[in-house]
């Protein structure tokens, strides 16, 4: 359950959490033409706080809206300031941040007409998305019976609300079958991504990940590719098949919510030694040093704030 904060930023104002409501005929509620981001704030070792790649997330949010043809009444800079303001108002040294741009109530039917474009930013405390044990022990996943969207069907570069029906179906199926998460294949049968994460595999100390063409360009994915290079690993973006995953030394998910979560089993096949491998452990450790402000080489990824 989401832990309530005091307020939500709603169209330029701080609104009490329980009063941040919309009409049941809100267009995006019916047709899914909205966009959102998932962003994390972390409490740093020195007592300050930071939001990880905040400006980049807000730029992606605006670009997602552009792809859907939504004319947003705020800039990425406006939303960056609003996110920090909301964290401070809610006195959150660490948090999950959810901006959402959506089409409000007015005309009904597929075409939104002149319906208003509305924006909210909610913040709340949040721990490990897949559970604290998952970060160390890894998770069990299955390859979903649902395929990831084709690039010309749902505009895969937009983090659009409606796109995530695909993720809901895959995740629900996986959980019902006793797994923690799903891996979706693309329409050619190649590995694409998780229901809300990007995927990597390790073979002989080389890190592989599907090319960004057909997946959402995750900012944590981008960060991990850069980090891996700095740690001396070769990273290759190329097609991956499910049987390649079965035979990999390590497989792991990355994402704002998932951070870096190892995968210990896929489709009842044990991956590697059935736990977090050495590459995942090192990258996970270095990632957490970065987000806690302990590595000055990556300070440019951190938006600092103090309560």
PDB file of C-alpha atoms in Angstrom:
ATOM      1  CA  UNK A   1       0.000   0.000   0.000  1.00  0.00           C
ATOM      2  CA  UNK A   2       1.161   3.541  -0.741  1.00  0.00           C
ATOM      3  CA  UNK A   3       2.018   5.424   2.436  1.00  0.00           C
ATOM      4  CA  UNK A   4       0.214   8.764   2.380  1.00  0.00           C
ATOM      5  CA  UNK A   5       2.118  12.029   2.377  1.00  0.00           C
ATOM      6  CA  UNK A   6       0.618  15.371   3.377  1.00  0.00           C
ATOM      7  CA  UNK A   7       0.222  16.938  -0.061  1.00  0.00           C
ATOM      8  CA  UNK A   8       0.364  16.328  -3.803  1.00  0.00           C
ATOM      9  CA  UNK A   9       1.436  18.992  -6.300  1.00  0.00           C
ATOM     10  CA  UNK A  10      -1.603  19.407  -8.574  1.00  0.00           C
ATOM     11  CA  UNK A  11      -1.634  21.905 -11.454  1.00  0.00           C
ATOM     12  CA  UNK A  12       0.742  24.268  -9.686  1.00  0.00           C
ATOM     13  CA  UNK A  13      -0.592  24.016  -6.138  1.00  0.00           C
ATOM     14  CA  UNK A  14       0.036  21.833  -3.096  1.00  0.00           C
ATOM     15  CA  UNK A  15      -3.244  19.996  -2.462  1.00  0.00           C
ATOM     16  CA  UNK A  16      -3.991  17.797   0.578  1.00  0.00           C
ATOM     17  CA  UNK A  17      -3.442  14.145  -0.331  1.00  0.00           C
ATOM     18  CA  UNK A  18      -7.101  13.098   0.086  1.00  0.00           C
ATOM     19  CA  UNK A  19      -8.343  16.073  -1.930  1.00  0.00           C
ATOM     20  CA  UNK A  20      -6.183  15.455  -5.013  1.00  0.00           C
ATOM     21  CA  UNK A  21      -9.081  14.004  -7.012  1.00  0.00           C
ATOM     22  CA  UNK A  22     -10.376  13.988 -10.586  1.00  0.00           C
ATOM     23  CA  UNK A  23     -13.772  13.416 -12.188  1.00  0.00           C
ATOM     24  CA  UNK A  24     -14.740   9.869 -13.205  1.00  0.00           C
ATOM     25  CA  UNK A  25     -15.026  11.080 -16.823  1.00  0.00           C
ATOM     26  CA  UNK A  26     -11.371  12.122 -16.930  1.00  0.00           C
ATOM     27  CA  UNK A  27     -10.303  11.297 -20.480  1.00  0.00           C
ATOM     28  CA  UNK A  28      -7.065   9.487 -19.615  1.00  0.00           C
ATOM     29  CA  UNK A  29      -8.916   7.232 -17.176  1.00  0.00           C
ATOM     30  CA  UNK A  30     -10.933   5.910 -20.128  1.00  0.00           C
ATOM     31  CA  UNK A  31      -8.436   5.980 -22.992  1.00  0.00           C
ATOM     32  CA  UNK A  32      -4.971   5.830 -21.405  1.00  0.00           C
ATOM     33  CA  UNK A  33      -3.462   8.853 -23.170  1.00  0.00           C
ATOM     34  CA  UNK A  34      -1.326  10.060 -20.295  1.00  0.00           C
ATOM     35  CA  UNK A  35       2.375   9.839 -19.461  1.00  0.00           C
ATOM     36  CA  UNK A  36       4.267   9.381 -16.233  1.00  0.00           C
ATOM     37  CA  UNK A  37       7.679   8.903 -14.653  1.00  0.00           C
ATOM     38  CA  UNK A  38       9.076   6.966 -11.728  1.00  0.00           C
ATOM     39  CA  UNK A  39      11.844   8.821  -9.883  1.00  0.00           C
ATOM     40  CA  UNK A  40      13.725   8.096  -6.662  1.00  0.00           C
ATOM     41  CA  UNK A  41      15.059  10.392  -3.956  1.00  0.00           C
ATOM     42  CA  UNK A  42      17.666   9.021  -1.563  1.00  0.00           C
ATOM     43  CA  UNK A  43      18.969  10.097   1.817  1.00  0.00           C
ATOM     44  CA  UNK A  44      22.711  10.669   1.479  1.00  0.00           C
ATOM     45  CA  UNK A  45      25.502   9.690   3.821  1.00  0.00           C
ATOM     46  CA  UNK A  46      26.240  13.332   4.691  1.00  0.00           C
ATOM     47  CA  UNK A  47      22.685  14.044   5.905  1.00  0.00           C
ATOM     48  CA  UNK A  48      21.485  15.780   2.746  1.00  0.00           C
ATOM     49  CA  UNK A  49      19.197  14.201   0.164  1.00  0.00           C
ATOM     50  CA  UNK A  50      19.290  13.834  -3.600  1.00  0.00           C
ATOM     51  CA  UNK A  51      16.991  12.954  -6.467  1.00  0.00           C
ATOM     52  CA  UNK A  52      18.627  10.614  -8.949  1.00  0.00           C
ATOM     53  CA  UNK A  53      18.750  12.074 -12.469  1.00  0.00           C
ATOM     54  CA  UNK A  54      15.765  14.302 -11.773  1.00  0.00           C
ATOM     55  CA  UNK A  55      16.260  16.674 -14.700  1.00  0.00           C
ATOM     56  CA  UNK A  56      16.679  13.779 -17.138  1.00  0.00           C
ATOM     57  CA  UNK A  57      13.447  12.195 -15.914  1.00  0.00           C
ATOM     58  CA  UNK A  58      11.517  15.420 -16.398  1.00  0.00           C
ATOM     59  CA  UNK A  59      12.916  15.874 -19.907  1.00  0.00           C
ATOM     60  CA  UNK A  60      11.811  12.326 -20.736  1.00  0.00           C
ATOM     61  CA  UNK A  61       8.377  13.083 -19.277  1.00  0.00           C
ATOM     62  CA  UNK A  62       7.965  16.112 -21.528  1.00  0.00           C
ATOM     63  CA  UNK A  63       9.203  14.109 -24.525  1.00  0.00           C
ATOM     64  CA  UNK A  64       6.719  11.334 -23.734  1.00  0.00           C
ATOM     65  CA  UNK A  65       3.945  13.927 -23.787  1.00  0.00           C
ATOM     66  CA  UNK A  66       5.246  15.288 -27.083  1.00  0.00           C
ATOM     67  CA  UNK A  67       5.101  11.798 -28.629  1.00  0.00           C
ATOM     68  CA  UNK A  68       1.433  11.541 -27.598  1.00  0.00           C
ATOM     69  CA  UNK A  69       0.705  15.053 -28.824  1.00  0.00           C
ATOM     70  CA  UNK A  70      -0.081  16.440 -25.356  1.00  0.00           C
ATOM     71  CA  UNK A  71       0.627  20.151 -24.942  1.00  0.00           C
ATOM     72  CA  UNK A  72       1.970  20.450 -21.402  1.00  0.00           C
ATOM     73  CA  UNK A  73       1.525  23.821 -19.644  1.00  0.00           C
ATOM     74  CA  UNK A  74       4.838  23.414 -17.777  1.00  0.00           C
ATOM     75  CA  UNK A  75       8.481  23.015 -18.736  1.00  0.00           C
ATOM     76  CA  UNK A  76      10.840  20.304 -17.536  1.00  0.00           C
ATOM     77  CA  UNK A  77      12.465  22.959 -15.348  1.00  0.00           C
ATOM     78  CA  UNK A  78       9.097  23.873 -13.804  1.00  0.00           C
ATOM     79  CA  UNK A  79       8.424  20.246 -12.950  1.00  0.00           C
ATOM     80  CA  UNK A  80      11.905  19.748 -11.537  1.00  0.00           C
ATOM     81  CA  UNK A  81      11.313  22.622  -9.116  1.00  0.00           C
ATOM     82  CA  UNK A  82       7.836  21.326  -8.273  1.00  0.00           C
ATOM     83  CA  UNK A  83       9.182  17.855  -7.431  1.00  0.00           C
ATOM     84  CA  UNK A  84      11.758  19.241  -5.000  1.00  0.00           C
ATOM     85  CA  UNK A  85       9.157  21.554  -3.478  1.00  0.00           C
ATOM     86  CA  UNK A  86       6.826  18.591  -2.904  1.00  0.00           C
ATOM     87  CA  UNK A  87       9.581  16.542  -1.260  1.00  0.00           C
ATOM     88  CA  UNK A  88      10.324  19.423   1.090  1.00  0.00           C
ATOM     89  CA  UNK A  89       6.674  20.126   1.910  1.00  0.00           C
ATOM     90  CA  UNK A  90       6.204  16.464   2.776  1.00  0.00           C
ATOM     91  CA  UNK A  91       9.488  16.364   4.744  1.00  0.00           C
ATOM     92  CA  UNK A  92      10.782  13.362   2.816  1.00  0.00           C
ATOM     93  CA  UNK A  93      14.549  12.755   2.898  1.00  0.00           C
ATOM     94  CA  UNK A  94      14.038   9.747   0.625  1.00  0.00           C
ATOM     95  CA  UNK A  95      11.008   8.899  -1.491  1.00  0.00           C
ATOM     96  CA  UNK A  96       9.437   7.646  -4.671  1.00  0.00           C
ATOM     97  CA  UNK A  97       8.274  10.463  -6.970  1.00  0.00           C
ATOM     98  CA  UNK A  98       5.415  10.004  -9.435  1.00  0.00           C
ATOM     99  CA  UNK A  99       4.751  12.795 -11.961  1.00  0.00           C
ATOM    100  CA  UNK A 100       1.717  12.215 -14.174  1.00  0.00           C
ATOM    101  CA  UNK A 101       0.483  14.231 -17.143  1.00  0.00           C
ATOM    102  CA  UNK A 102      -3.064  13.399 -18.175  1.00  0.00           C
ATOM    103  CA  UNK A 103      -6.026  14.592 -20.228  1.00  0.00           C
ATOM    104  CA  UNK A 104      -8.787  15.916 -18.000  1.00  0.00           C
ATOM    105  CA  UNK A 105     -12.560  15.748 -18.237  1.00  0.00           C
ATOM    106  CA  UNK A 106     -14.572  17.398 -20.988  1.00  0.00           C
ATOM    107  CA  UNK A 107     -15.219  15.828 -24.375  1.00  0.00           C
ATOM    108  CA  UNK A 108     -15.682  12.053 -24.438  1.00  0.00           C
ATOM    109  CA  UNK A 109     -14.699   9.844 -27.315  1.00  0.00           C
ATOM    110  CA  UNK A 110     -11.250   8.877 -28.551  1.00  0.00           C
ATOM    111  CA  UNK A 111     -10.321  12.395 -29.668  1.00  0.00           C
ATOM    112  CA  UNK A 112      -9.639  14.502 -26.548  1.00  0.00           C
ATOM    113  CA  UNK A 113     -10.719  17.753 -28.190  1.00  0.00           C
ATOM    114  CA  UNK A 114      -9.936  20.763 -26.021  1.00  0.00           C
ATOM    115  CA  UNK A 115      -9.880  18.879 -22.730  1.00  0.00           C
ATOM    116  CA  UNK A 116      -7.404  20.374 -20.266  1.00  0.00           C
ATOM    117  CA  UNK A 117      -3.944  18.851 -19.837  1.00  0.00           C
ATOM    118  CA  UNK A 118      -3.365  18.362 -16.111  1.00  0.00           C
ATOM    119  CA  UNK A 119      -0.252  17.514 -14.122  1.00  0.00           C
ATOM    120  CA  UNK A 120       0.356  16.028 -10.682  1.00  0.00           C
ATOM    121  CA  UNK A 121       3.492  15.138  -8.735  1.00  0.00           C
ATOM    122  CA  UNK A 122       3.052  12.760  -5.806  1.00  0.00           C
ATOM    123  CA  UNK A 123       5.793  11.717  -3.371  1.00  0.00           C
ATOM    124  CA  UNK A 124       5.811   8.988  -0.743  1.00  0.00           C
ATOM    125  CA  UNK A 125       8.217   6.728   1.176  1.00  0.00           C
ATOM    126  CA  UNK A 126       9.074   3.511  -0.630  1.00  0.00           C
ATOM    127  CA  UNK A 127      11.490   0.657  -0.025  1.00  0.00           C
ATOM    128  CA  UNK A 128      12.698  -2.060  -2.380  1.00  0.00           C
ATOM    129  CA  UNK A 129      10.158  -2.594  -5.186  1.00  0.00           C
ATOM    130  CA  UNK A 130      10.581  -6.384  -5.358  1.00  0.00           C
ATOM    131  CA  UNK A 131      11.378  -6.854  -1.668  1.00  0.00           C
ATOM    132  CA  UNK A 132      14.519  -6.345   0.408  1.00  0.00           C
ATOM    133  CA  UNK A 133      15.585  -9.991   0.011  1.00  0.00           C
ATOM    134  CA  UNK A 134      15.391  -9.675  -3.764  1.00  0.00           C
ATOM    135  CA  UNK A 135      18.355  -7.291  -3.882  1.00  0.00           C
ATOM    136  CA  UNK A 136      20.592  -9.949  -2.345  1.00  0.00           C
ATOM    137  CA  UNK A 137      19.059 -13.314  -3.164  1.00  0.00           C
ATOM    138  CA  UNK A 138      17.545 -12.541  -6.543  1.00  0.00           C
ATOM    139  CA  UNK A 139      14.065 -13.278  -7.885  1.00  0.00           C
ATOM    140  CA  UNK A 140      12.230 -15.923  -9.899  1.00  0.00           C
ATOM    141  CA  UNK A 141      10.842 -14.810 -13.259  1.00  0.00           C
ATOM    142  CA  UNK A 142       9.074 -16.312 -16.254  1.00  0.00           C
ATOM    143  CA  UNK A 143       8.962 -15.434 -19.915  1.00  0.00           C
ATOM    144  CA  UNK A 144       5.487 -14.093 -20.444  1.00  0.00           C
ATOM    145  CA  UNK A 145       2.947 -15.369 -22.949  1.00  0.00           C
ATOM    146  CA  UNK A 146       2.337 -11.689 -23.766  1.00  0.00           C
ATOM    147  CA  UNK A 147       4.647  -9.952 -26.264  1.00  0.00           C
ATOM    148  CA  UNK A 148       6.075  -6.488 -25.798  1.00  0.00           C
ATOM    149  CA  UNK A 149       4.610  -3.809 -28.071  1.00  0.00           C
ATOM    150  CA  UNK A 150       5.895  -3.402 -31.602  1.00  0.00           C
ATOM    151  CA  UNK A 151       7.606  -0.028 -32.040  1.00  0.00           C
ATOM    152  CA  UNK A 152       4.943   1.241 -34.452  1.00  0.00           C
ATOM    153  CA  UNK A 153       1.966   0.071 -32.424  1.00  0.00           C
ATOM    154  CA  UNK A 154       2.266   1.863 -29.082  1.00  0.00           C
ATOM    155  CA  UNK A 155       5.176   4.292 -29.441  1.00  0.00           C
ATOM    156  CA  UNK A 156       7.596   2.472 -27.146  1.00  0.00           C
ATOM    157  CA  UNK A 157       9.723   5.557 -26.438  1.00  0.00           C
ATOM    158  CA  UNK A 158       6.836   7.190 -24.600  1.00  0.00           C
ATOM    159  CA  UNK A 159       6.248   6.169 -20.996  1.00  0.00           C
ATOM    160  CA  UNK A 160       2.538   6.200 -21.700  1.00  0.00           C
ATOM    161  CA  UNK A 161      -0.140   5.057 -19.257  1.00  0.00           C
ATOM    162  CA  UNK A 162      -1.934   2.879 -21.799  1.00  0.00           C
ATOM    163  CA  UNK A 163       1.277   1.019 -22.695  1.00  0.00           C
ATOM    164  CA  UNK A 164       1.301  -0.469 -19.216  1.00  0.00           C
ATOM    165  CA  UNK A 165      -1.804  -2.604 -19.753  1.00  0.00           C
ATOM    166  CA  UNK A 166       0.722  -4.896 -21.449  1.00  0.00           C
ATOM    167  CA  UNK A 167       2.834  -4.842 -18.277  1.00  0.00           C
ATOM    168  CA  UNK A 168      -0.160  -5.439 -15.999  1.00  0.00           C
ATOM    169  CA  UNK A 169      -1.135  -8.529 -17.993  1.00  0.00           C
ATOM    170  CA  UNK A 170       2.400  -9.921 -17.917  1.00  0.00           C
ATOM    171  CA  UNK A 171       2.997  -9.201 -14.233  1.00  0.00           C
ATOM    172  CA  UNK A 172      -0.402 -10.568 -13.181  1.00  0.00           C
ATOM    173  CA  UNK A 173       0.208 -13.779 -15.119  1.00  0.00           C
ATOM    174  CA  UNK A 174       3.673 -14.195 -13.595  1.00  0.00           C
ATOM    175  CA  UNK A 175       2.475 -13.695 -10.018  1.00  0.00           C
ATOM    176  CA  UNK A 176      -0.484 -16.038 -10.559  1.00  0.00           C
ATOM    177  CA  UNK A 177       1.982 -18.680 -11.745  1.00  0.00           C
ATOM    178  CA  UNK A 178       4.119 -18.284  -8.616  1.00  0.00           C
ATOM    179  CA  UNK A 179       6.849 -16.034 -10.001  1.00  0.00           C
ATOM    180  CA  UNK A 180       8.012 -12.600  -8.863  1.00  0.00           C
ATOM    181  CA  UNK A 181       8.206 -10.904 -12.240  1.00  0.00           C
ATOM    182  CA  UNK A 182       7.895 -11.388 -16.009  1.00  0.00           C
ATOM    183  CA  UNK A 183      10.222 -11.080 -18.969  1.00  0.00           C
ATOM    184  CA  UNK A 184       8.516 -10.007 -22.186  1.00  0.00           C
ATOM    185  CA  UNK A 185       9.758 -10.983 -25.617  1.00  0.00           C
ATOM    186  CA  UNK A 186       9.298  -8.666 -28.588  1.00  0.00           C
ATOM    187  CA  UNK A 187       7.262  -9.552 -31.657  1.00  0.00           C
ATOM    188  CA  UNK A 188      10.305 -11.252 -33.245  1.00  0.00           C
ATOM    189  CA  UNK A 189      10.720 -13.529 -30.223  1.00  0.00           C
ATOM    190  CA  UNK A 190      13.786 -11.766 -28.817  1.00  0.00           C
ATOM    191  CA  UNK A 191      14.130 -10.650 -25.203  1.00  0.00           C
ATOM    192  CA  UNK A 192      12.793  -7.146 -24.676  1.00  0.00           C
ATOM    193  CA  UNK A 193      12.390  -6.117 -21.013  1.00  0.00           C
ATOM    194  CA  UNK A 194      10.517  -6.819 -17.781  1.00  0.00           C
ATOM    195  CA  UNK A 195       7.072  -5.491 -16.932  1.00  0.00           C
ATOM    196  CA  UNK A 196       8.726  -2.347 -15.578  1.00  0.00           C
ATOM    197  CA  UNK A 197      12.461  -2.965 -15.859  1.00  0.00           C
ATOM    198  CA  UNK A 198      15.297  -3.276 -18.366  1.00  0.00           C
ATOM    199  CA  UNK A 199      17.277  -6.513 -18.477  1.00  0.00           C
ATOM    200  CA  UNK A 200      20.979  -7.414 -18.629  1.00  0.00           C
ATOM    201  CA  UNK A 201      22.855 -10.694 -18.777  1.00  0.00           C
ATOM    202  CA  UNK A 202      26.501 -11.543 -18.084  1.00  0.00           C
ATOM    203  CA  UNK A 203      28.508 -14.163 -20.001  1.00  0.00           C
ATOM    204  CA  UNK A 204      32.251 -14.562 -19.353  1.00  0.00           C
ATOM    205  CA  UNK A 205      32.369 -11.106 -17.706  1.00  0.00           C
ATOM    206  CA  UNK A 206      30.837  -9.405 -20.766  1.00  0.00           C
ATOM    207  CA  UNK A 207      27.541  -7.619 -20.121  1.00  0.00           C
ATOM    208  CA  UNK A 208      24.782  -7.855 -22.729  1.00  0.00           C
ATOM    209  CA  UNK A 209      21.488  -5.979 -22.992  1.00  0.00           C
ATOM    210  CA  UNK A 210      18.854  -5.691 -25.739  1.00  0.00           C
ATOM    211  CA  UNK A 211      19.343  -2.744 -28.049  1.00  0.00           C
ATOM    212  CA  UNK A 212      17.426   0.367 -27.031  1.00  0.00           C
ATOM    213  CA  UNK A 213      15.492   0.525 -30.324  1.00  0.00           C
ATOM    214  CA  UNK A 214      12.584  -1.579 -29.093  1.00  0.00           C
ATOM    215  CA  UNK A 215      12.573  -0.868 -25.365  1.00  0.00           C
ATOM    216  CA  UNK A 216      11.961   2.120 -23.151  1.00  0.00           C
ATOM    217  CA  UNK A 217      15.297   3.871 -22.748  1.00  0.00           C
ATOM    218  CA  UNK A 218      15.591   3.455 -19.006  1.00  0.00           C
ATOM    219  CA  UNK A 219      17.639   6.065 -17.189  1.00  0.00           C
ATOM    220  CA  UNK A 220      18.846   3.458 -14.716  1.00  0.00           C
ATOM    221  CA  UNK A 221      19.734   1.286 -17.737  1.00  0.00           C
ATOM    222  CA  UNK A 222      21.728   4.176 -19.179  1.00  0.00           C
ATOM    223  CA  UNK A 223      23.413   4.755 -15.818  1.00  0.00           C
ATOM    224  CA  UNK A 224      24.340   1.083 -15.448  1.00  0.00           C
ATOM    225  CA  UNK A 225      25.862   0.967 -18.933  1.00  0.00           C
ATOM    226  CA  UNK A 226      28.020   3.980 -18.063  1.00  0.00           C
ATOM    227  CA  UNK A 227      28.917   2.563 -14.652  1.00  0.00           C
ATOM    228  CA  UNK A 228      29.819  -0.834 -16.107  1.00  0.00           C
ATOM    229  CA  UNK A 229      32.164   0.824 -18.596  1.00  0.00           C
ATOM    230  CA  UNK A 230      33.812   2.806 -15.814  1.00  0.00           C
ATOM    231  CA  UNK A 231      34.295  -0.427 -13.860  1.00  0.00           C
ATOM    232  CA  UNK A 232      36.108  -1.976 -16.820  1.00  0.00           C
ATOM    233  CA  UNK A 233      33.353  -4.177 -18.231  1.00  0.00           C
ATOM    234  CA  UNK A 234      32.535  -4.458 -21.903  1.00  0.00           C
ATOM    235  CA  UNK A 235      28.841  -3.801 -22.591  1.00  0.00           C
ATOM    236  CA  UNK A 236      27.230  -5.025 -25.808  1.00  0.00           C
ATOM    237  CA  UNK A 237      23.772  -4.000 -27.025  1.00  0.00           C
ATOM    238  CA  UNK A 238      22.532  -6.798 -29.271  1.00  0.00           C
ATOM    239  CA  UNK A 239      19.662  -9.265 -29.749  1.00  0.00           C
ATOM    240  CA  UNK A 240      19.208 -11.772 -26.920  1.00  0.00           C
ATOM    241  CA  UNK A 241      17.131 -14.953 -27.050  1.00  0.00           C
ATOM    242  CA  UNK A 242      15.480 -16.617 -24.081  1.00  0.00           C
ATOM    243  CA  UNK A 243      17.757 -19.664 -24.287  1.00  0.00           C
ATOM    244  CA  UNK A 244      20.762 -17.329 -24.062  1.00  0.00           C
ATOM    245  CA  UNK A 245      19.349 -16.101 -20.754  1.00  0.00           C
ATOM    246  CA  UNK A 246      19.042 -19.683 -19.483  1.00  0.00           C
ATOM    247  CA  UNK A 247      22.759 -20.275 -20.111  1.00  0.00           C
ATOM    248  CA  UNK A 248      24.035 -16.925 -18.819  1.00  0.00           C
ATOM    249  CA  UNK A 249      26.323 -16.601 -15.822  1.00  0.00           C
ATOM    250  CA  UNK A 250      24.132 -13.827 -14.423  1.00  0.00           C
ATOM    251  CA  UNK A 251      20.917 -12.014 -15.330  1.00  0.00           C
ATOM    252  CA  UNK A 252      19.557  -8.912 -13.625  1.00  0.00           C
ATOM    253  CA  UNK A 253      16.899  -6.245 -13.933  1.00  0.00           C
ATOM    254  CA  UNK A 254      17.471  -2.510 -13.613  1.00  0.00           C
ATOM    255  CA  UNK A 255      14.987   0.304 -13.104  1.00  0.00           C
ATOM    256  CA  UNK A 256      14.094   3.232 -10.900  1.00  0.00           C
ATOM    257  CA  UNK A 257      11.924   1.036  -8.700  1.00  0.00           C
ATOM    258  CA  UNK A 258      13.868  -2.217  -9.118  1.00  0.00           C
ATOM    259  CA  UNK A 259      17.272  -0.477  -8.806  1.00  0.00           C
ATOM    260  CA  UNK A 260      19.494  -3.497  -9.610  1.00  0.00           C
ATOM    261  CA  UNK A 261      17.695  -6.753  -8.849  1.00  0.00           C
ATOM    262  CA  UNK A 262      19.408 -10.072  -9.655  1.00  0.00           C
ATOM    263  CA  UNK A 263      17.430 -12.903 -11.271  1.00  0.00           C
ATOM    264  CA  UNK A 264      18.147 -16.326  -9.821  1.00  0.00           C
ATOM    265  CA  UNK A 265      15.717 -18.391 -11.900  1.00  0.00           C
ATOM    266  CA  UNK A 266      13.970 -18.089 -15.278  1.00  0.00           C
ATOM    267  CA  UNK A 267      11.274 -20.522 -16.395  1.00  0.00           C
ATOM    268  CA  UNK A 268      12.368 -22.982 -13.681  1.00  0.00           C
ATOM    269  CA  UNK A 269      15.986 -22.886 -14.878  1.00  0.00           C
ATOM    270  CA  UNK A 270      18.535 -21.820 -12.266  1.00  0.00           C
ATOM    271  CA  UNK A 271      20.695 -18.944 -13.497  1.00  0.00           C
ATOM    272  CA  UNK A 272      24.378 -19.188 -12.624  1.00  0.00           C
ATOM    273  CA  UNK A 273      24.716 -20.164  -8.978  1.00  0.00           C
ATOM    274  CA  UNK A 274      21.103 -19.285  -8.201  1.00  0.00           C
ATOM    275  CA  UNK A 275      21.895 -16.026  -6.421  1.00  0.00           C
ATOM    276  CA  UNK A 276      23.349 -12.598  -7.076  1.00  0.00           C
ATOM    277  CA  UNK A 277      26.565 -13.026  -9.064  1.00  0.00           C
ATOM    278  CA  UNK A 278      29.805 -11.051  -8.678  1.00  0.00           C
ATOM    279  CA  UNK A 279      29.088  -8.564 -11.470  1.00  0.00           C
ATOM    280  CA  UNK A 280      25.607  -7.762 -10.149  1.00  0.00           C
ATOM    281  CA  UNK A 281      26.947  -7.494  -6.594  1.00  0.00           C
ATOM    282  CA  UNK A 282      29.684  -5.060  -7.597  1.00  0.00           C
ATOM    283  CA  UNK A 283      27.452  -2.900  -9.755  1.00  0.00           C
ATOM    284  CA  UNK A 284      24.719  -2.888  -7.129  1.00  0.00           C
ATOM    285  CA  UNK A 285      27.205  -1.833  -4.453  1.00  0.00           C
ATOM    286  CA  UNK A 286      28.632   0.946  -6.623  1.00  0.00           C
ATOM    287  CA  UNK A 287      25.168   2.122  -7.619  1.00  0.00           C
ATOM    288  CA  UNK A 288      24.110   2.505  -4.001  1.00  0.00           C
ATOM    289  CA  UNK A 289      27.330   4.409  -3.261  1.00  0.00           C
ATOM    290  CA  UNK A 290      26.426   6.792  -6.069  1.00  0.00           C
ATOM    291  CA  UNK A 291      22.821   7.423  -5.007  1.00  0.00           C
ATOM    292  CA  UNK A 292      23.935   7.978  -1.406  1.00  0.00           C
ATOM    293  CA  UNK A 293      26.343  10.683  -2.562  1.00  0.00           C
ATOM    294  CA  UNK A 294      29.482   8.722  -1.748  1.00  0.00           C
ATOM    295  CA  UNK A 295      31.117   8.853  -5.186  1.00  0.00           C
ATOM    296  CA  UNK A 296      31.896  12.413  -6.333  1.00  0.00           C
ATOM    297  CA  UNK A 297      32.589  11.229  -9.906  1.00  0.00           C
ATOM    298  CA  UNK A 298      28.819  10.907 -10.410  1.00  0.00           C
ATOM    299  CA  UNK A 299      27.674  14.016  -8.605  1.00  0.00           C
ATOM    300  CA  UNK A 300      26.279  15.345 -11.902  1.00  0.00           C
ATOM    301  CA  UNK A 301      23.542  12.691 -11.691  1.00  0.00           C
ATOM    302  CA  UNK A 302      22.339  13.957  -8.314  1.00  0.00           C
ATOM    303  CA  UNK A 303      19.930  16.821  -7.655  1.00  0.00           C
ATOM    304  CA  UNK A 304      20.715  17.741  -4.054  1.00  0.00           C
ATOM    305  CA  UNK A 305      18.230  19.185  -1.588  1.00  0.00           C
ATOM    306  CA  UNK A 306      17.917  19.652   2.160  1.00  0.00           C
ATOM    307  CA  UNK A 307      14.802  19.652   4.317  1.00  0.00           C
TER     308      UNK A 307
END
